[in-house]
Amino acid sequence: MADGPITDAEFQQAGLRLAVDGAVATITLARPERRNALTFSTWRTLARIGDTLPDGVRVVVVRGEGPAFSAGIDLRLFTAEGVPGEDALAPRDEEFIRGLQAGYLWLRRPDIVSIAAVQGHAIGGGFQLALACDLRVVADDVKFAMKEPALGIVPDLTGTKPLVDIVGVPRALELCLTTRTVFADEAARLGLAELVVPVADLGKAVDDLVAAILAVRPSTAAATKRLLRAAPGNTLEEQSAAERREQVALLNEHTREQSP
Ligand code: ACO
């Protein structure tokens, strides 16, 4: 993997833009003419954005330019011609896939809250990118679909775990094997969207959510996310212990701050 700052040429190849404004980083999928199709460069550059995120960033917004959030993997990768500047698709090993998954995994880090702002299609790797984020704010024209099985592959960009955590195994199986589209009403019902708003209001709804999150102390927000993320894998006893641990650390921190 390349070191150092991400160059303009690398952002361009990845179809990404990054804007950091104080505590908020906004990652834009910026290939609207291809409905923000994703390539190996996209996933690797996302991983490098995670690795090089400036200290002090507390919220990461992932959004897509144009009518769709993302049409998933660039289907040209499955052709003999491929995509200029990208590796050929197959045959590949697990380490190769691990490098791509790194692009999504960091969005679960406790020191940040990640928000997917989703309009239009979020297909395959695009759906998994939305699932990789902590929260999903969607426009009422959203169309989620897990198309991988239709291509003879499985969803392998870390999406199966959050999908199952959110909708349960039977519904996840049904969504993946039918590859059908989930529209806004159902997305809200299934818990795939925290908020559904008219398309024109998506930016404002995300801004409001970001402001609410930033109003919470950074250490409190991180402790809360750590706790809640750990909860499904913990017994009640383990989770109660984790609550005590986090609370004592926060109370000690408050006491230290208040002492002269
Ligand atoms: N890969 C490469 N190019 C794409 C992709 C893609 N995944 N999706 C769209 N494009 C291109 C189209 O080829 C078209 O290019 P052109 O203008 O040169 O003809 C352009 O983007 C616009 O696409 P349209 O189909 O015209 O846009 P529309 O808004 O009508 O439809 C939709 C959007 C529904 C996303 C459609 O393009 C589509 O079904 N794309 C393929 C989705 C897919 O199966 N992705 C793989 C998922 S599996 C995974 O991610 C692992």
PDB file of C-alpha atoms and ligand atoms in Angstrom:
ATOM      1  CA  MET A   1       0.000   0.000   0.000  1.00  0.00           C
ATOM      2  CA  ALA A   2       1.236   3.520  -0.842  1.00  0.00           C
ATOM      3  CA  ASP A   3       2.328   5.800   1.994  1.00  0.00           C
ATOM      4  CA  GLY A   4       2.033   9.561   2.345  1.00  0.00           C
ATOM      5  CA  PRO A   5      -0.761  11.918   1.419  1.00  0.00           C
ATOM      6  CA  ILE A   6      -3.240  10.851  -1.229  1.00  0.00           C
ATOM      7  CA  THR A   7      -2.514  12.699  -4.453  1.00  0.00           C
ATOM      8  CA  ASP A   8      -5.083  14.381  -6.695  1.00  0.00           C
ATOM      9  CA  ALA A   9      -4.374  11.741  -9.346  1.00  0.00           C
ATOM     10  CA  GLU A  10      -5.106   8.984  -6.831  1.00  0.00           C
ATOM     11  CA  PHE A  11      -8.367  10.624  -5.764  1.00  0.00           C
ATOM     12  CA  GLN A  12      -9.267  10.938  -9.444  1.00  0.00           C
ATOM     13  CA  GLN A  13      -8.529   7.282 -10.212  1.00  0.00           C
ATOM     14  CA  ALA A  14     -10.536   6.302  -7.119  1.00  0.00           C
ATOM     15  CA  GLY A  15     -13.498   8.493  -8.094  1.00  0.00           C
ATOM     16  CA  LEU A  16     -13.420  10.111  -4.668  1.00  0.00           C
ATOM     17  CA  ARG A  17     -13.211  13.541  -3.084  1.00  0.00           C
ATOM     18  CA  LEU A  18     -12.408  14.325   0.536  1.00  0.00           C
ATOM     19  CA  ALA A  19     -13.233  17.539   2.376  1.00  0.00           C
ATOM     20  CA  VAL A  20     -12.287  18.028   6.018  1.00  0.00           C
ATOM     21  CA  ASP A  21     -13.926  20.908   7.869  1.00  0.00           C
ATOM     22  CA  GLY A  22     -12.926  20.866  11.532  1.00  0.00           C
ATOM     23  CA  ALA A  23     -14.501  17.828  13.158  1.00  0.00           C
ATOM     24  CA  VAL A  24     -16.361  16.730  10.020  1.00  0.00           C
ATOM     25  CA  ALA A  25     -14.886  14.817   7.083  1.00  0.00           C
ATOM     26  CA  THR A  26     -17.006  14.394   3.984  1.00  0.00           C
ATOM     27  CA  ILE A  27     -16.152  11.666   1.512  1.00  0.00           C
ATOM     28  CA  THR A  28     -17.869  12.078  -1.833  1.00  0.00           C
ATOM     29  CA  LEU A  29     -18.229   9.314  -4.397  1.00  0.00           C
ATOM     30  CA  ALA A  30     -17.553  11.508  -7.376  1.00  0.00           C
ATOM     31  CA  ARG A  31     -18.093   9.537 -10.572  1.00  0.00           C
ATOM     32  CA  PRO A  32     -21.744  10.413 -11.239  1.00  0.00           C
ATOM     33  CA  GLU A  33     -21.482   9.686 -14.966  1.00  0.00           C
ATOM     34  CA  ARG A  34     -20.933   6.035 -13.964  1.00  0.00           C
ATOM     35  CA  ARG A  35     -23.382   6.238 -11.072  1.00  0.00           C
ATOM     36  CA  ASN A  36     -20.398   6.224  -8.702  1.00  0.00           C
ATOM     37  CA  ALA A  37     -19.303   2.730  -9.688  1.00  0.00           C
ATOM     38  CA  LEU A  38     -16.547   1.455  -7.406  1.00  0.00           C
ATOM     39  CA  THR A  39     -13.121   0.084  -8.331  1.00  0.00           C
ATOM     40  CA  PHE A  40     -10.206  -1.436  -6.451  1.00  0.00           C
ATOM     41  CA  SER A  41      -8.694   2.066  -6.284  1.00  0.00           C
ATOM     42  CA  THR A  42     -11.862   3.337  -4.640  1.00  0.00           C
ATOM     43  CA  TRP A  43     -11.658   0.752  -1.864  1.00  0.00           C
ATOM     44  CA  ARG A  44      -7.908   1.140  -1.360  1.00  0.00           C
ATOM     45  CA  THR A  45      -8.160   4.923  -1.281  1.00  0.00           C
ATOM     46  CA  LEU A  46     -11.001   4.721   1.233  1.00  0.00           C
ATOM     47  CA  ALA A  47      -8.675   2.646   3.431  1.00  0.00           C
ATOM     48  CA  ARG A  48      -5.963   5.300   3.129  1.00  0.00           C
ATOM     49  CA  ILE A  49      -8.450   8.043   4.001  1.00  0.00           C
ATOM     50  CA  GLY A  50      -9.175   6.085   7.185  1.00  0.00           C
ATOM     51  CA  ASP A  51      -5.462   5.676   7.916  1.00  0.00           C
ATOM     52  CA  THR A  52      -4.705   9.363   7.410  1.00  0.00           C
ATOM     53  CA  LEU A  53      -7.828  10.963   8.864  1.00  0.00           C
ATOM     54  CA  PRO A  54      -6.748  14.113  10.739  1.00  0.00           C
ATOM     55  CA  ASP A  55      -6.950  14.007  14.540  1.00  0.00           C
ATOM     56  CA  GLY A  56     -10.055  15.775  15.724  1.00  0.00           C
ATOM     57  CA  VAL A  57     -12.363  14.411  13.031  1.00  0.00           C
ATOM     58  CA  ARG A  58     -15.403  13.071  14.870  1.00  0.00           C
ATOM     59  CA  VAL A  59     -17.975  12.588  12.123  1.00  0.00           C
ATOM     60  CA  VAL A  60     -17.443  11.118   8.661  1.00  0.00           C
ATOM     61  CA  VAL A  61     -20.169  11.641   6.079  1.00  0.00           C
ATOM     62  CA  VAL A  62     -20.148   9.408   3.002  1.00  0.00           C
ATOM     63  CA  ARG A  63     -22.220  10.742   0.119  1.00  0.00           C
ATOM     64  CA  GLY A  64     -22.622  10.213  -3.591  1.00  0.00           C
ATOM     65  CA  GLU A  65     -22.705  12.829  -6.303  1.00  0.00           C
ATOM     66  CA  GLY A  66     -25.530  12.762  -8.840  1.00  0.00           C
ATOM     67  CA  PRO A  67     -28.722  10.712  -8.943  1.00  0.00           C
ATOM     68  CA  ALA A  68     -27.308   7.560  -7.288  1.00  0.00           C
ATOM     69  CA  PHE A  69     -25.296   6.863  -4.151  1.00  0.00           C
ATOM     70  CA  SER A  70     -23.430   4.048  -5.929  1.00  0.00           C
ATOM     71  CA  ALA A  71     -24.126   1.426  -8.596  1.00  0.00           C
ATOM     72  CA  GLY A  72     -21.640  -0.931  -6.921  1.00  0.00           C
ATOM     73  CA  ILE A  73     -18.583  -2.500  -8.469  1.00  0.00           C
ATOM     74  CA  ASP A  74     -17.580  -1.140 -11.854  1.00  0.00           C
ATOM     75  CA  LEU A  75     -18.926  -3.897 -14.072  1.00  0.00           C
ATOM     76  CA  ARG A  76     -16.138  -3.313 -16.587  1.00  0.00           C
ATOM     77  CA  LEU A  77     -13.866  -5.079 -14.093  1.00  0.00           C
ATOM     78  CA  PHE A  78     -15.637  -8.301 -15.092  1.00  0.00           C
ATOM     79  CA  THR A  79     -14.735  -7.795 -18.759  1.00  0.00           C
ATOM     80  CA  ALA A  80     -11.536  -8.683 -20.580  1.00  0.00           C
ATOM     81  CA  GLU A  81     -10.835  -4.971 -21.177  1.00  0.00           C
ATOM     82  CA  GLY A  82     -11.159  -4.118 -17.470  1.00  0.00           C
ATOM     83  CA  VAL A  83     -10.857  -0.529 -16.217  1.00  0.00           C
ATOM     84  CA  PRO A  84      -7.824   1.601 -17.142  1.00  0.00           C
ATOM     85  CA  GLY A  85      -5.390   1.863 -14.228  1.00  0.00           C
ATOM     86  CA  GLU A  86      -7.019  -1.004 -12.278  1.00  0.00           C
ATOM     87  CA  ASP A  87      -5.874  -4.552 -11.542  1.00  0.00           C
ATOM     88  CA  ALA A  88      -7.522  -7.430 -13.373  1.00  0.00           C
ATOM     89  CA  LEU A  89     -10.248  -9.096 -11.340  1.00  0.00           C
ATOM     90  CA  ALA A  90      -9.326 -12.773 -11.110  1.00  0.00           C
ATOM     91  CA  PRO A  91      -7.902 -15.027  -9.900  1.00  0.00           C
ATOM     92  CA  ARG A  92      -7.525 -13.405  -6.493  1.00  0.00           C
ATOM     93  CA  ASP A  93      -6.603 -14.478  -2.981  1.00  0.00           C
ATOM     94  CA  GLU A  94      -7.989 -13.598   0.426  1.00  0.00           C
ATOM     95  CA  GLU A  95      -5.283 -11.013   1.144  1.00  0.00           C
ATOM     96  CA  PHE A  96      -6.391  -9.078  -1.929  1.00  0.00           C
ATOM     97  CA  ILE A  97      -9.953  -8.963  -0.615  1.00  0.00           C
ATOM     98  CA  ARG A  98      -8.736  -8.041   2.884  1.00  0.00           C
ATOM     99  CA  GLY A  99      -7.104  -4.933   1.381  1.00  0.00           C
ATOM    100  CA  LEU A 100     -10.427  -3.916  -0.158  1.00  0.00           C
ATOM    101  CA  GLN A 101     -12.422  -4.602   3.020  1.00  0.00           C
ATOM    102  CA  ALA A 102     -10.086  -2.223   4.874  1.00  0.00           C
ATOM    103  CA  GLY A 103     -11.757   0.575   2.921  1.00  0.00           C
ATOM    104  CA  TYR A 104     -14.993  -0.034   4.796  1.00  0.00           C
ATOM    105  CA  LEU A 105     -13.952  -1.460   8.162  1.00  0.00           C
ATOM    106  CA  TRP A 106     -12.517   1.737   9.602  1.00  0.00           C
ATOM    107  CA  LEU A 107     -15.906   3.442   9.386  1.00  0.00           C
ATOM    108  CA  ARG A 108     -16.870   1.462  12.509  1.00  0.00           C
ATOM    109  CA  ARG A 109     -14.045   2.955  14.612  1.00  0.00           C
ATOM    110  CA  PRO A 110     -15.296   4.260  17.994  1.00  0.00           C
ATOM    111  CA  ASP A 111     -13.592   7.654  17.713  1.00  0.00           C
ATOM    112  CA  ILE A 112     -15.811   8.635  14.780  1.00  0.00           C
ATOM    113  CA  VAL A 113     -19.476   8.369  13.889  1.00  0.00           C
ATOM    114  CA  SER A 114     -19.971   7.566  10.207  1.00  0.00           C
ATOM    115  CA  ILE A 115     -23.103   8.581   8.339  1.00  0.00           C
ATOM    116  CA  ALA A 116     -24.108   7.420   4.876  1.00  0.00           C
ATOM    117  CA  ALA A 117     -26.225   9.995   3.025  1.00  0.00           C
ATOM    118  CA  VAL A 118     -27.955   7.852   0.439  1.00  0.00           C
ATOM    119  CA  GLN A 119     -30.060   8.883  -2.534  1.00  0.00           C
ATOM    120  CA  GLY A 120     -31.149   6.748  -5.479  1.00  0.00           C
ATOM    121  CA  HIS A 121     -29.465   3.401  -6.088  1.00  0.00           C
ATOM    122  CA  ALA A 122     -27.145   1.818  -3.536  1.00  0.00           C
ATOM    123  CA  ILE A 123     -26.301  -1.499  -5.150  1.00  0.00           C
ATOM    124  CA  GLY A 124     -23.907  -4.275  -4.165  1.00  0.00           C
ATOM    125  CA  GLY A 125     -20.681  -2.674  -2.965  1.00  0.00           C
ATOM    126  CA  GLY A 126     -22.619   0.598  -2.714  1.00  0.00           C
ATOM    127  CA  PHE A 127     -25.195  -0.985  -0.402  1.00  0.00           C
ATOM    128  CA  GLN A 128     -22.343  -2.491   1.626  1.00  0.00           C
ATOM    129  CA  LEU A 129     -20.691   0.929   1.915  1.00  0.00           C
ATOM    130  CA  ALA A 130     -23.919   2.322   3.366  1.00  0.00           C
ATOM    131  CA  LEU A 131     -24.051  -0.669   5.723  1.00  0.00           C
ATOM    132  CA  ALA A 132     -20.439  -0.051   6.792  1.00  0.00           C
ATOM    133  CA  CYS A 133     -21.482   3.321   8.192  1.00  0.00           C
ATOM    134  CA  ASP A 134     -22.937   3.650  11.691  1.00  0.00           C
ATOM    135  CA  LEU A 135     -26.030   5.517  10.508  1.00  0.00           C
ATOM    136  CA  ARG A 136     -27.957   5.818   7.247  1.00  0.00           C
ATOM    137  CA  VAL A 137     -29.911   8.931   6.330  1.00  0.00           C
ATOM    138  CA  VAL A 138     -31.746   8.227   3.089  1.00  0.00           C
ATOM    139  CA  ALA A 139     -33.739  10.104   0.500  1.00  0.00           C
ATOM    140  CA  ASP A 140     -37.222   8.873  -0.283  1.00  0.00           C
ATOM    141  CA  ASP A 141     -36.020   7.686  -3.711  1.00  0.00           C
ATOM    142  CA  VAL A 142     -33.489   5.264  -2.181  1.00  0.00           C
ATOM    143  CA  LYS A 143     -33.121   1.824  -3.770  1.00  0.00           C
ATOM    144  CA  PHE A 144     -30.982  -0.679  -1.870  1.00  0.00           C
ATOM    145  CA  ALA A 145     -30.120  -3.988  -3.564  1.00  0.00           C
ATOM    146  CA  MET A 146     -27.547  -6.689  -2.823  1.00  0.00           C
ATOM    147  CA  LYS A 147     -26.814  -7.830  -6.377  1.00  0.00           C
ATOM    148  CA  GLU A 148     -23.671  -9.891  -5.792  1.00  0.00           C
ATOM    149  CA  PRO A 149     -25.327 -13.322  -5.946  1.00  0.00           C
ATOM    150  CA  ALA A 150     -26.712 -12.425  -9.385  1.00  0.00           C
ATOM    151  CA  LEU A 151     -23.076 -12.126 -10.496  1.00  0.00           C
ATOM    152  CA  GLY A 152     -22.188 -15.477  -8.932  1.00  0.00           C
ATOM    153  CA  ILE A 153     -20.344 -13.914  -5.981  1.00  0.00           C
ATOM    154  CA  VAL A 154     -21.085 -13.198  -2.318  1.00  0.00           C
ATOM    155  CA  PRO A 155     -21.185  -9.782  -0.646  1.00  0.00           C
ATOM    156  CA  ASP A 156     -17.579  -9.648   0.658  1.00  0.00           C
ATOM    157  CA  LEU A 157     -17.085  -5.987   1.519  1.00  0.00           C
ATOM    158  CA  THR A 158     -17.992  -6.446   5.203  1.00  0.00           C
ATOM    159  CA  GLY A 159     -21.716  -6.043   4.498  1.00  0.00           C
ATOM    160  CA  THR A 160     -23.105  -9.399   5.617  1.00  0.00           C
ATOM    161  CA  LYS A 161     -22.534  -8.761   9.333  1.00  0.00           C
ATOM    162  CA  PRO A 162     -24.302  -5.387   9.592  1.00  0.00           C
ATOM    163  CA  LEU A 163     -27.052  -6.601   7.258  1.00  0.00           C
ATOM    164  CA  VAL A 164     -27.769  -9.584   9.498  1.00  0.00           C
ATOM    165  CA  ASP A 165     -27.398  -7.496  12.662  1.00  0.00           C
ATOM    166  CA  ILE A 166     -30.005  -5.074  11.331  1.00  0.00           C
ATOM    167  CA  VAL A 167     -32.548  -7.284   9.544  1.00  0.00           C
ATOM    168  CA  GLY A 168     -31.865 -10.821  10.869  1.00  0.00           C
ATOM    169  CA  VAL A 169     -30.716 -13.924   9.011  1.00  0.00           C
ATOM    170  CA  PRO A 170     -33.974 -14.858   7.214  1.00  0.00           C
ATOM    171  CA  ARG A 171     -34.581 -11.388   5.770  1.00  0.00           C
ATOM    172  CA  ALA A 172     -30.878 -10.988   4.877  1.00  0.00           C
ATOM    173  CA  LEU A 173     -30.971 -14.322   3.057  1.00  0.00           C
ATOM    174  CA  GLU A 174     -34.115 -13.335   1.217  1.00  0.00           C
ATOM    175  CA  LEU A 175     -32.669  -9.944   0.201  1.00  0.00           C
ATOM    176  CA  CYS A 176     -29.366 -11.431  -0.975  1.00  0.00           C
ATOM    177  CA  LEU A 177     -30.715 -14.424  -2.861  1.00  0.00           C
ATOM    178  CA  THR A 178     -33.565 -12.575  -4.571  1.00  0.00           C
ATOM    179  CA  THR A 179     -31.282  -9.534  -5.158  1.00  0.00           C
ATOM    180  CA  ARG A 180     -34.485  -7.507  -5.049  1.00  0.00           C
ATOM    181  CA  THR A 181     -34.709  -3.789  -4.418  1.00  0.00           C
ATOM    182  CA  VAL A 182     -35.622  -2.327  -1.027  1.00  0.00           C
ATOM    183  CA  PHE A 183     -37.363   1.034  -1.358  1.00  0.00           C
ATOM    184  CA  ALA A 184     -37.506   3.791   1.248  1.00  0.00           C
ATOM    185  CA  ASP A 185     -40.596   2.674   3.194  1.00  0.00           C
ATOM    186  CA  GLU A 186     -39.300  -0.852   3.640  1.00  0.00           C
ATOM    187  CA  ALA A 187     -35.777   0.407   4.386  1.00  0.00           C
ATOM    188  CA  ALA A 188     -37.185   2.450   7.266  1.00  0.00           C
ATOM    189  CA  ARG A 189     -39.308  -0.457   8.462  1.00  0.00           C
ATOM    190  CA  LEU A 190     -36.364  -2.882   8.412  1.00  0.00           C
ATOM    191  CA  GLY A 191     -34.051  -0.442  10.199  1.00  0.00           C
ATOM    192  CA  LEU A 192     -31.824   0.051   7.159  1.00  0.00           C
ATOM    193  CA  ALA A 193     -32.457   3.797   7.433  1.00  0.00           C
ATOM    194  CA  GLU A 194     -32.508   5.877  10.603  1.00  0.00           C
ATOM    195  CA  LEU A 195     -34.188   8.720   8.758  1.00  0.00           C
ATOM    196  CA  VAL A 196     -36.035   9.061   5.435  1.00  0.00           C
ATOM    197  CA  VAL A 197     -36.370  12.547   3.971  1.00  0.00           C
ATOM    198  CA  PRO A 198     -37.313  14.095   0.618  1.00  0.00           C
ATOM    199  CA  VAL A 199     -34.360  14.116  -1.810  1.00  0.00           C
ATOM    200  CA  ALA A 200     -34.036  17.895  -1.608  1.00  0.00           C
ATOM    201  CA  ASP A 201     -33.711  17.749   2.183  1.00  0.00           C
ATOM    202  CA  LEU A 202     -30.974  15.117   2.390  1.00  0.00           C
ATOM    203  CA  GLY A 203     -28.080  17.534   2.908  1.00  0.00           C
ATOM    204  CA  LYS A 204     -29.906  19.513   5.594  1.00  0.00           C
ATOM    205  CA  ALA A 205     -31.011  16.359   7.421  1.00  0.00           C
ATOM    206  CA  VAL A 206     -27.406  15.138   7.517  1.00  0.00           C
ATOM    207  CA  ASP A 207     -26.159  18.554   8.689  1.00  0.00           C
ATOM    208  CA  ASP A 208     -28.692  18.511  11.551  1.00  0.00           C
ATOM    209  CA  LEU A 209     -27.647  15.007  12.585  1.00  0.00           C
ATOM    210  CA  VAL A 210     -23.962  15.963  12.470  1.00  0.00           C
ATOM    211  CA  ALA A 211     -24.649  18.998  14.666  1.00  0.00           C
ATOM    212  CA  ALA A 212     -26.491  16.859  17.217  1.00  0.00           C
ATOM    213  CA  ILE A 213     -23.625  14.344  17.369  1.00  0.00           C
ATOM    214  CA  LEU A 214     -21.004  17.069  17.734  1.00  0.00           C
ATOM    215  CA  ALA A 215     -22.899  18.491  20.723  1.00  0.00           C
ATOM    216  CA  VAL A 216     -21.908  15.387  22.715  1.00  0.00           C
ATOM    217  CA  ARG A 217     -18.450  15.343  24.336  1.00  0.00           C
ATOM    218  CA  PRO A 218     -15.967  13.390  22.166  1.00  0.00           C
ATOM    219  CA  SER A 219     -15.032  10.906  24.901  1.00  0.00           C
ATOM    220  CA  THR A 220     -18.700  10.316  25.755  1.00  0.00           C
ATOM    221  CA  ALA A 221     -19.579   9.718  22.118  1.00  0.00           C
ATOM    222  CA  ALA A 222     -16.677   7.284  21.699  1.00  0.00           C
ATOM    223  CA  ALA A 223     -17.546   5.397  24.899  1.00  0.00           C
ATOM    224  CA  THR A 224     -21.200   5.168  23.852  1.00  0.00           C
ATOM    225  CA  LYS A 225     -20.330   3.807  20.424  1.00  0.00           C
ATOM    226  CA  ARG A 226     -17.886   1.290  21.928  1.00  0.00           C
ATOM    227  CA  LEU A 227     -20.546   0.098  24.341  1.00  0.00           C
ATOM    228  CA  LEU A 228     -23.342  -0.214  21.812  1.00  0.00           C
ATOM    229  CA  ARG A 229     -21.164  -1.871  19.163  1.00  0.00           C
ATOM    230  CA  ALA A 230     -20.031  -4.468  21.713  1.00  0.00           C
ATOM    231  CA  ALA A 231     -23.539  -5.150  23.066  1.00  0.00           C
ATOM    232  CA  PRO A 232     -24.739  -7.769  20.531  1.00  0.00           C
ATOM    233  CA  GLY A 233     -21.680  -9.962  21.182  1.00  0.00           C
ATOM    234  CA  ASN A 234     -21.780  -9.633  24.988  1.00  0.00           C
ATOM    235  CA  THR A 235     -23.755 -11.412  27.668  1.00  0.00           C
ATOM    236  CA  LEU A 236     -25.782  -9.168  29.979  1.00  0.00           C
ATOM    237  CA  GLU A 237     -23.107  -9.652  32.606  1.00  0.00           C
ATOM    238  CA  GLU A 238     -20.301  -8.685  30.226  1.00  0.00           C
ATOM    239  CA  GLN A 239     -22.237  -5.704  28.962  1.00  0.00           C
ATOM    240  CA  SER A 240     -23.045  -4.494  32.495  1.00  0.00           C
ATOM    241  CA  ALA A 241     -19.342  -4.717  33.299  1.00  0.00           C
ATOM    242  CA  ALA A 242     -18.518  -2.745  30.148  1.00  0.00           C
ATOM    243  CA  GLU A 243     -21.019  -0.044  31.180  1.00  0.00           C
ATOM    244  CA  ARG A 244     -19.361   0.229  34.604  1.00  0.00           C
ATOM    245  CA  ARG A 245     -15.902   0.424  33.060  1.00  0.00           C
ATOM    246  CA  GLU A 246     -16.807   3.134  30.576  1.00  0.00           C
ATOM    247  CA  GLN A 247     -18.751   5.128  33.181  1.00  0.00           C
ATOM    248  CA  VAL A 248     -15.981   5.110  35.752  1.00  0.00           C
ATOM    249  CA  ALA A 249     -13.482   6.243  33.104  1.00  0.00           C
ATOM    250  CA  LEU A 250     -15.765   9.114  32.073  1.00  0.00           C
ATOM    251  CA  LEU A 251     -16.498  10.165  35.661  1.00  0.00           C
ATOM    252  CA  ASN A 252     -12.775  10.159  36.445  1.00  0.00           C
ATOM    253  CA  GLU A 253     -12.160  12.257  33.370  1.00  0.00           C
ATOM    254  CA  HIS A 254     -14.828  14.777  34.467  1.00  0.00           C
ATOM    255  CA  THR A 255     -13.361  14.923  37.980  1.00  0.00           C
ATOM    256  CA  ARG A 256      -9.861  15.538  36.619  1.00  0.00           C
ATOM    257  CA  GLU A 257     -11.166  18.347  34.418  1.00  0.00           C
ATOM    258  CA  GLN A 258     -13.020  20.001  37.319  1.00  0.00           C
ATOM    259  CA  SER A 259     -10.205  19.800  39.836  1.00  0.00           C
ATOM    260  CA  PRO A 260      -8.147  23.029  40.078  1.00  0.00           C
TER     261      PRO A 260
HETATM  262  N1  ACO B   1     -20.290  -0.228 -13.536  1.00  0.00           N
HETATM  263  C1  ACO B   1     -19.894   0.487 -14.603  1.00  0.00           C
HETATM  264  N2  ACO B   1     -20.658   1.410 -15.208  1.00  0.00           N
HETATM  265  C2  ACO B   1     -21.887   1.629 -14.671  1.00  0.00           C
HETATM  266  C3  ACO B   1     -22.371   0.942 -13.555  1.00  0.00           C
HETATM  267  C4  ACO B   1     -21.500  -0.034 -12.960  1.00  0.00           C
HETATM  268  N3  ACO B   1     -21.852  -0.734 -11.871  1.00  0.00           N
HETATM  269  N4  ACO B   1     -23.618   1.367 -13.267  1.00  0.00           N
HETATM  270  C5  ACO B   1     -23.908   2.303 -14.167  1.00  0.00           C
HETATM  271  N5  ACO B   1     -22.861   2.482 -15.027  1.00  0.00           N
HETATM  272  C6  ACO B   1     -22.778   3.381 -16.164  1.00  0.00           C
HETATM  273  C7  ACO B   1     -23.676   2.920 -17.304  1.00  0.00           C
HETATM  274  O1  ACO B   1     -23.009   1.953 -18.089  1.00  0.00           O
HETATM  275  C8  ACO B   1     -23.924   4.219 -18.027  1.00  0.00           C
HETATM  276  O2  ACO B   1     -22.805   4.506 -18.837  1.00  0.00           O
HETATM  277  P1  ACO B   1     -22.991   5.147 -20.316  1.00  0.00           P
HETATM  278  O3  ACO B   1     -23.590   6.505 -20.067  1.00  0.00           O
HETATM  279  O4  ACO B   1     -21.597   5.191 -20.831  1.00  0.00           O
HETATM  280  O5  ACO B   1     -23.907   4.227 -21.037  1.00  0.00           O
HETATM  281  C9  ACO B   1     -23.960   5.248 -16.899  1.00  0.00           C
HETATM  282  O6  ACO B   1     -23.301   4.638 -15.791  1.00  0.00           O
HETATM  283  C10 ACO B   1     -25.353   5.585 -16.463  1.00  0.00           C
HETATM  284  O7  ACO B   1     -26.039   4.380 -16.207  1.00  0.00           O
HETATM  285  P2  ACO B   1     -27.576   4.173 -16.579  1.00  0.00           P
HETATM  286  O8  ACO B   1     -27.862   2.716 -16.492  1.00  0.00           O
HETATM  287  O9  ACO B   1     -27.893   4.872 -17.860  1.00  0.00           O
HETATM  288  O10 ACO B   1     -28.237   4.990 -15.380  1.00  0.00           O
HETATM  289  P3  ACO B   1     -29.645   4.765 -14.691  1.00  0.00           P
HETATM  290  O11 ACO B   1     -29.752   5.880 -13.706  1.00  0.00           O
HETATM  291  O12 ACO B   1     -30.716   4.595 -15.705  1.00  0.00           O
HETATM  292  O13 ACO B   1     -29.522   3.356 -13.930  1.00  0.00           O
HETATM  293  C11 ACO B   1     -28.510   1.782 -12.430  1.00  0.00           C
HETATM  294  C12 ACO B   1     -28.696   3.257 -12.835  1.00  0.00           C
HETATM  295  C13 ACO B   1     -29.863   1.181 -12.003  1.00  0.00           C
HETATM  296  C14 ACO B   1     -27.548   1.816 -11.241  1.00  0.00           C
HETATM  297  C15 ACO B   1     -27.980   0.935 -13.607  1.00  0.00           C
HETATM  298  O14 ACO B   1     -26.900   1.637 -14.207  1.00  0.00           O
HETATM  299  C16 ACO B   1     -27.462  -0.428 -13.171  1.00  0.00           C
HETATM  300  O15 ACO B   1     -28.253  -1.358 -12.988  1.00  0.00           O
HETATM  301  N6  ACO B   1     -26.128  -0.560 -13.009  1.00  0.00           N
HETATM  302  C17 ACO B   1     -25.500  -1.839 -12.662  1.00  0.00           C
HETATM  303  C18 ACO B   1     -25.691  -2.163 -11.178  1.00  0.00           C
HETATM  304  C19 ACO B   1     -24.989  -3.450 -10.768  1.00  0.00           C
HETATM  305  O16 ACO B   1     -25.418  -4.550 -11.095  1.00  0.00           O
HETATM  306  N7  ACO B   1     -23.868  -3.310 -10.040  1.00  0.00           N
HETATM  307  C20 ACO B   1     -23.077  -4.429  -9.540  1.00  0.00           C
HETATM  308  C21 ACO B   1     -23.510  -4.760  -8.120  1.00  0.00           C
HETATM  309  S1  ACO B   1     -22.658  -6.111  -7.420  1.00  0.00           S
HETATM  310  C22 ACO B   1     -21.296  -5.458  -6.601  1.00  0.00           C
HETATM  311  O17 ACO B   1     -21.196  -4.293  -6.386  1.00  0.00           O
HETATM  312  C23 ACO B   1     -20.194  -6.409  -6.159  1.00  0.00           C
END
